[in-house]
């Protein structure tokens, strides 16, 4: 072996452990679908090569059960959370588990999309609107249409007792002065089927079992793009929304990396990734996925996550009383 080659090998041997030691580790708990979570992690690591992300993925309910069990044992494993809804984040704020971080990117977002105190930030909009089978005789344009006689026993919607998005949808509509709880009583009187989650509604409307439904946007729009005989309608009164917020744990071991993760998701690059994944970005200057109307044509209904957290159990009980007797 030549002297030059020996020196090169020694240099490589010295350089490799230094590069490993220089890479921070960030632990992420997320409820994103596996494919989306992998895309998010890959994009973040590509933009931040000095940080390696270790991530755990599950549905929000199971993930939070796991996290709360760990917290009750005094163990804090994740640095950041990226989960489905702001109501769950409010419960974490209420229990003192989140860290307040004022991201410099927050100025690019509507106030309603992040915690005023910096505890969490919405990263996308998953709205709930109307789905219609293309052969259905009626053309609904607003929520109030579903209580008309011509829609009797023709509408399917996810149950708020099963779907978190449906529970937020209920809280949003019952807080609206023009709808309120009277609207849900009228839906029941009009024999609206409230059962299961959004997937069941998609199946019912796509098959024609129910010509109309209440559903999250991307499910219907993606299936329509694949050729399913359905269309998604953004109601005139507006749509409810879940925002898939991101937050930093108060006891995060790597707050510096966690802040960079939050800033990345809120950046133009991070929001471009949301668009690439086929969702509506929370930031309004990024554009919309194929099949969506202009962002300015989408009306978001007001939503108070903290109030919804307080009202959740009462809302479930009242809905159950109306629909299940």
mmCIF file of C-alpha atoms in Angstrom, residues 22-214:
data_model
loop_
_atom_site.group_PDB
_atom_site.id
_atom_site.type_symbol
_atom_site.label_atom_id
_atom_site.label_comp_id
_atom_site.label_asym_id
_atom_site.label_seq_id
_atom_site.Cartn_x
_atom_site.Cartn_y
_atom_site.Cartn_z
ATOM 1 C CA UNK A 22 -22.358 15.749 14.010
ATOM 2 C CA UNK A 23 -25.849 14.509 13.018
ATOM 3 C CA UNK A 24 -28.573 15.437 15.521
ATOM 4 C CA UNK A 25 -31.485 13.082 16.090
ATOM 5 C CA UNK A 26 -35.056 14.398 16.086
ATOM 6 C CA UNK A 27 -37.897 12.142 17.247
ATOM 7 C CA UNK A 28 -41.254 12.657 15.545
ATOM 8 C CA UNK A 29 -44.641 11.203 16.510
ATOM 9 C CA UNK A 30 -47.068 11.545 13.613
ATOM 10 C CA UNK A 31 -50.470 10.395 12.417
ATOM 11 C CA UNK A 32 -49.718 11.137 8.765
ATOM 12 C CA UNK A 33 -50.258 8.184 6.437
ATOM 13 C CA UNK A 34 -47.037 6.197 6.042
ATOM 14 C CA UNK A 35 -46.325 7.434 2.513
ATOM 15 C CA UNK A 36 -46.853 11.082 3.464
ATOM 16 C CA UNK A 37 -44.799 10.715 6.654
ATOM 17 C CA UNK A 38 -41.885 9.220 4.721
ATOM 18 C CA UNK A 39 -42.082 12.043 2.160
ATOM 19 C CA UNK A 40 -42.116 14.633 4.970
ATOM 20 C CA UNK A 41 -39.127 13.100 6.725
ATOM 21 C CA UNK A 42 -37.152 12.657 3.491
ATOM 22 C CA UNK A 43 -37.748 16.268 2.441
ATOM 23 C CA UNK A 44 -36.797 17.627 5.863
ATOM 24 C CA UNK A 45 -33.620 15.539 6.052
ATOM 25 C CA UNK A 46 -32.641 16.592 2.527
ATOM 26 C CA UNK A 47 -33.003 20.241 3.550
ATOM 27 C CA UNK A 48 -31.325 19.605 6.917
ATOM 28 C CA UNK A 49 -28.606 16.965 6.346
ATOM 29 C CA UNK A 50 -27.219 17.451 9.857
ATOM 30 C CA UNK A 51 -30.474 16.128 11.395
ATOM 31 C CA UNK A 52 -31.729 12.542 11.306
ATOM 32 C CA UNK A 53 -35.441 11.984 12.009
ATOM 33 C CA UNK A 54 -36.611 8.920 13.867
ATOM 34 C CA UNK A 55 -40.381 8.646 13.581
ATOM 35 C CA UNK A 56 -43.302 6.720 15.004
ATOM 36 C CA UNK A 57 -46.557 6.570 13.063
ATOM 37 C CA UNK A 58 -50.088 5.594 14.131
ATOM 38 C CA UNK A 59 -53.626 6.962 14.085
ATOM 39 C CA UNK A 60 -54.082 10.027 16.274
ATOM 40 C CA UNK A 61 -56.141 8.250 18.939
ATOM 41 C CA UNK A 62 -53.720 5.317 19.311
ATOM 42 C CA UNK A 63 -50.691 7.594 19.100
ATOM 43 C CA UNK A 64 -51.996 9.876 21.836
ATOM 44 C CA UNK A 65 -52.852 6.902 24.048
ATOM 45 C CA UNK A 66 -49.268 5.698 23.666
ATOM 46 C CA UNK A 67 -47.847 9.179 24.288
ATOM 47 C CA UNK A 68 -49.967 9.825 27.368
ATOM 48 C CA UNK A 69 -48.997 6.438 28.820
ATOM 49 C CA UNK A 70 -45.341 7.387 28.335
ATOM 50 C CA UNK A 71 -45.901 10.828 29.850
ATOM 51 C CA UNK A 72 -47.660 9.372 32.886
ATOM 52 C CA UNK A 73 -44.537 7.260 33.425
ATOM 53 C CA UNK A 74 -42.364 10.358 33.260
ATOM 54 C CA UNK A 75 -40.970 9.492 29.818
ATOM 55 C CA UNK A 76 -40.903 12.041 26.994
ATOM 56 C CA UNK A 77 -39.790 10.367 23.759
ATOM 57 C CA UNK A 78 -40.915 12.693 20.923
ATOM 58 C CA UNK A 79 -39.462 16.108 20.251
ATOM 59 C CA UNK A 80 -42.273 17.044 17.878
ATOM 60 C CA UNK A 81 -45.879 16.021 17.216
ATOM 61 C CA UNK A 82 -47.566 16.151 13.822
ATOM 62 C CA UNK A 83 -51.133 14.929 14.322
ATOM 63 C CA UNK A 84 -54.565 15.298 12.795
ATOM 64 C CA UNK A 85 -56.326 18.068 14.663
ATOM 65 C CA UNK A 86 -56.010 21.173 16.796
ATOM 66 C CA UNK A 87 -58.503 19.955 19.416
ATOM 67 C CA UNK A 88 -56.096 17.205 20.438
ATOM 68 C CA UNK A 89 -53.321 19.792 20.515
ATOM 69 C CA UNK A 90 -55.471 21.968 22.790
ATOM 70 C CA UNK A 91 -55.732 19.059 25.229
ATOM 71 C CA UNK A 92 -51.919 18.880 25.263
ATOM 72 C CA UNK A 93 -51.711 22.639 25.858
ATOM 73 C CA UNK A 94 -54.236 22.365 28.677
ATOM 74 C CA UNK A 95 -52.115 19.690 30.359
ATOM 75 C CA UNK A 96 -48.912 21.700 29.978
ATOM 76 C CA UNK A 97 -47.100 19.329 27.633
ATOM 77 C CA UNK A 98 -46.306 21.697 24.746
ATOM 78 C CA UNK A 99 -43.559 24.266 24.224
ATOM 79 C CA UNK A 100 -44.352 27.771 23.064
ATOM 80 C CA UNK A 101 -42.393 28.620 19.922
ATOM 81 C CA UNK A 102 -42.998 31.739 17.857
ATOM 82 C CA UNK A 103 -42.013 30.584 14.382
ATOM 83 C CA UNK A 104 -40.854 33.442 12.135
ATOM 84 C CA UNK A 105 -43.056 31.919 9.409
ATOM 85 C CA UNK A 106 -46.315 32.414 11.342
ATOM 86 C CA UNK A 107 -46.853 35.832 9.744
ATOM 87 C CA UNK A 108 -47.602 34.046 6.464
ATOM 88 C CA UNK A 109 -50.668 32.323 7.977
ATOM 89 C CA UNK A 110 -54.175 33.339 8.936
ATOM 90 C CA UNK A 111 -54.480 33.801 12.708
ATOM 91 C CA UNK A 112 -57.043 31.007 12.937
ATOM 92 C CA UNK A 113 -54.491 28.456 11.711
ATOM 93 C CA UNK A 114 -52.121 28.593 14.676
ATOM 94 C CA UNK A 115 -52.077 28.917 18.437
ATOM 95 C CA UNK A 116 -51.864 32.547 19.514
ATOM 96 C CA UNK A 117 -49.230 31.558 22.075
ATOM 97 C CA UNK A 118 -47.185 29.532 19.587
ATOM 98 C CA UNK A 119 -48.022 26.077 20.949
ATOM 99 C CA UNK A 120 -48.989 24.600 17.568
ATOM 100 C CA UNK A 121 -49.296 25.486 13.880
ATOM 101 C CA UNK A 122 -51.663 24.134 11.225
ATOM 102 C CA UNK A 123 -49.770 22.680 8.255
ATOM 103 C CA UNK A 124 -52.606 21.912 5.818
ATOM 104 C CA UNK A 125 -56.356 22.225 5.364
ATOM 105 C CA UNK A 126 -58.510 19.135 5.157
ATOM 106 C CA UNK A 127 -61.988 20.532 4.697
ATOM 107 C CA UNK A 128 -65.354 18.827 4.961
ATOM 108 C CA UNK A 129 -67.899 19.534 2.264
ATOM 109 C CA UNK A 130 -70.518 17.847 0.095
ATOM 110 C CA UNK A 131 -70.065 14.876 -2.223
ATOM 111 C CA UNK A 132 -72.605 14.136 -4.963
ATOM 112 C CA UNK A 133 -73.032 11.204 -7.324
ATOM 113 C CA UNK A 134 -73.014 12.625 -10.856
ATOM 114 C CA UNK A 135 -76.288 10.881 -11.716
ATOM 115 C CA UNK A 136 -78.091 12.274 -8.670
ATOM 116 C CA UNK A 137 -81.101 14.450 -9.592
ATOM 117 C CA UNK A 138 -80.371 17.332 -7.201
ATOM 118 C CA UNK A 139 -77.443 19.753 -7.195
ATOM 119 C CA UNK A 140 -76.832 20.787 -3.582
ATOM 120 C CA UNK A 141 -74.929 24.024 -3.045
ATOM 121 C CA UNK A 142 -75.158 24.449 0.711
ATOM 122 C CA UNK A 143 -75.611 22.545 3.965
ATOM 123 C CA UNK A 144 -79.219 23.682 4.279
ATOM 124 C CA UNK A 145 -80.161 21.680 1.159
ATOM 125 C CA UNK A 146 -79.817 18.413 3.083
ATOM 126 C CA UNK A 147 -82.870 19.152 5.248
ATOM 127 C CA UNK A 148 -85.167 19.659 2.226
ATOM 128 C CA UNK A 149 -87.804 16.995 1.432
ATOM 129 C CA UNK A 150 -86.114 15.956 -1.858
ATOM 130 C CA UNK A 151 -83.059 14.807 0.098
ATOM 131 C CA UNK A 152 -84.972 12.630 2.559
ATOM 132 C CA UNK A 153 -83.127 9.337 3.167
ATOM 133 C CA UNK A 154 -80.630 10.292 0.425
ATOM 134 C CA UNK A 155 -77.648 11.561 2.454
ATOM 135 C CA UNK A 156 -74.786 9.777 4.226
ATOM 136 C CA UNK A 157 -72.407 11.413 6.669
ATOM 137 C CA UNK A 158 -69.641 10.171 9.006
ATOM 138 C CA UNK A 159 -70.589 9.813 12.648
ATOM 139 C CA UNK A 160 -69.027 12.291 15.113
ATOM 140 C CA UNK A 161 -68.934 9.358 17.541
ATOM 141 C CA UNK A 162 -66.443 7.636 15.217
ATOM 142 C CA UNK A 163 -64.601 10.278 13.183
ATOM 143 C CA UNK A 164 -62.554 13.114 14.682
ATOM 144 C CA UNK A 165 -63.078 15.241 11.563
ATOM 145 C CA UNK A 166 -66.841 14.664 11.829
ATOM 146 C CA UNK A 167 -66.781 15.749 15.484
ATOM 147 C CA UNK A 168 -65.004 18.969 14.502
ATOM 148 C CA UNK A 169 -67.506 19.389 11.667
ATOM 149 C CA UNK A 170 -70.361 19.059 14.154
ATOM 150 C CA UNK A 171 -68.781 21.613 16.520
ATOM 151 C CA UNK A 172 -68.285 24.043 13.623
ATOM 152 C CA UNK A 173 -71.829 23.788 12.259
ATOM 153 C CA UNK A 174 -73.573 23.833 15.639
ATOM 154 C CA UNK A 175 -71.644 27.022 16.511
ATOM 155 C CA UNK A 176 -72.898 28.659 13.313
ATOM 156 C CA UNK A 177 -75.856 30.953 13.990
ATOM 157 C CA UNK A 178 -77.656 29.990 10.780
ATOM 158 C CA UNK A 179 -77.401 26.242 11.486
ATOM 159 C CA UNK A 180 -76.931 25.308 15.155
ATOM 160 C CA UNK A 181 -78.244 22.169 16.821
ATOM 161 C CA UNK A 182 -81.579 22.652 15.090
ATOM 162 C CA UNK A 183 -79.789 21.725 11.847
ATOM 163 C CA UNK A 184 -78.716 18.344 13.246
ATOM 164 C CA UNK A 185 -82.237 17.705 14.527
ATOM 165 C CA UNK A 186 -83.523 18.438 11.019
ATOM 166 C CA UNK A 187 -80.913 16.108 9.495
ATOM 167 C CA UNK A 188 -82.124 13.305 11.742
ATOM 168 C CA UNK A 189 -85.741 14.069 10.882
ATOM 169 C CA UNK A 190 -84.771 13.892 7.196
ATOM 170 C CA UNK A 191 -83.334 10.409 7.755
ATOM 171 C CA UNK A 192 -79.688 11.300 7.100
ATOM 172 C CA UNK A 193 -77.513 8.233 7.691
ATOM 173 C CA UNK A 194 -74.751 8.956 10.228
ATOM 174 C CA UNK A 195 -72.467 5.968 10.400
ATOM 175 C CA UNK A 196 -68.742 5.095 10.429
ATOM 176 C CA UNK A 197 -66.084 7.324 8.897
ATOM 177 C CA UNK A 198 -65.406 9.175 5.657
ATOM 178 C CA UNK A 199 -64.434 5.997 3.817
ATOM 179 C CA UNK A 200 -67.923 4.602 4.323
ATOM 180 C CA UNK A 201 -69.489 7.769 2.921
ATOM 181 C CA UNK A 202 -67.250 7.598 -0.133
ATOM 182 C CA UNK A 203 -68.257 3.998 -0.745
ATOM 183 C CA UNK A 204 -71.974 4.768 -0.297
ATOM 184 C CA UNK A 205 -71.998 7.723 -2.706
ATOM 185 C CA UNK A 206 -69.635 6.242 -5.311
ATOM 186 C CA UNK A 207 -71.777 3.102 -5.454
ATOM 187 C CA UNK A 208 -75.002 5.126 -5.634
ATOM 188 C CA UNK A 209 -76.367 3.642 -2.401
ATOM 189 C CA UNK A 210 -76.702 7.228 -1.182
ATOM 190 C CA UNK A 211 -76.599 9.949 -3.882
ATOM 191 C CA UNK A 212 -75.226 12.629 -1.544
ATOM 192 C CA UNK A 213 -72.859 12.766 1.380
ATOM 193 C CA UNK A 214 -70.705 14.751 3.786
#
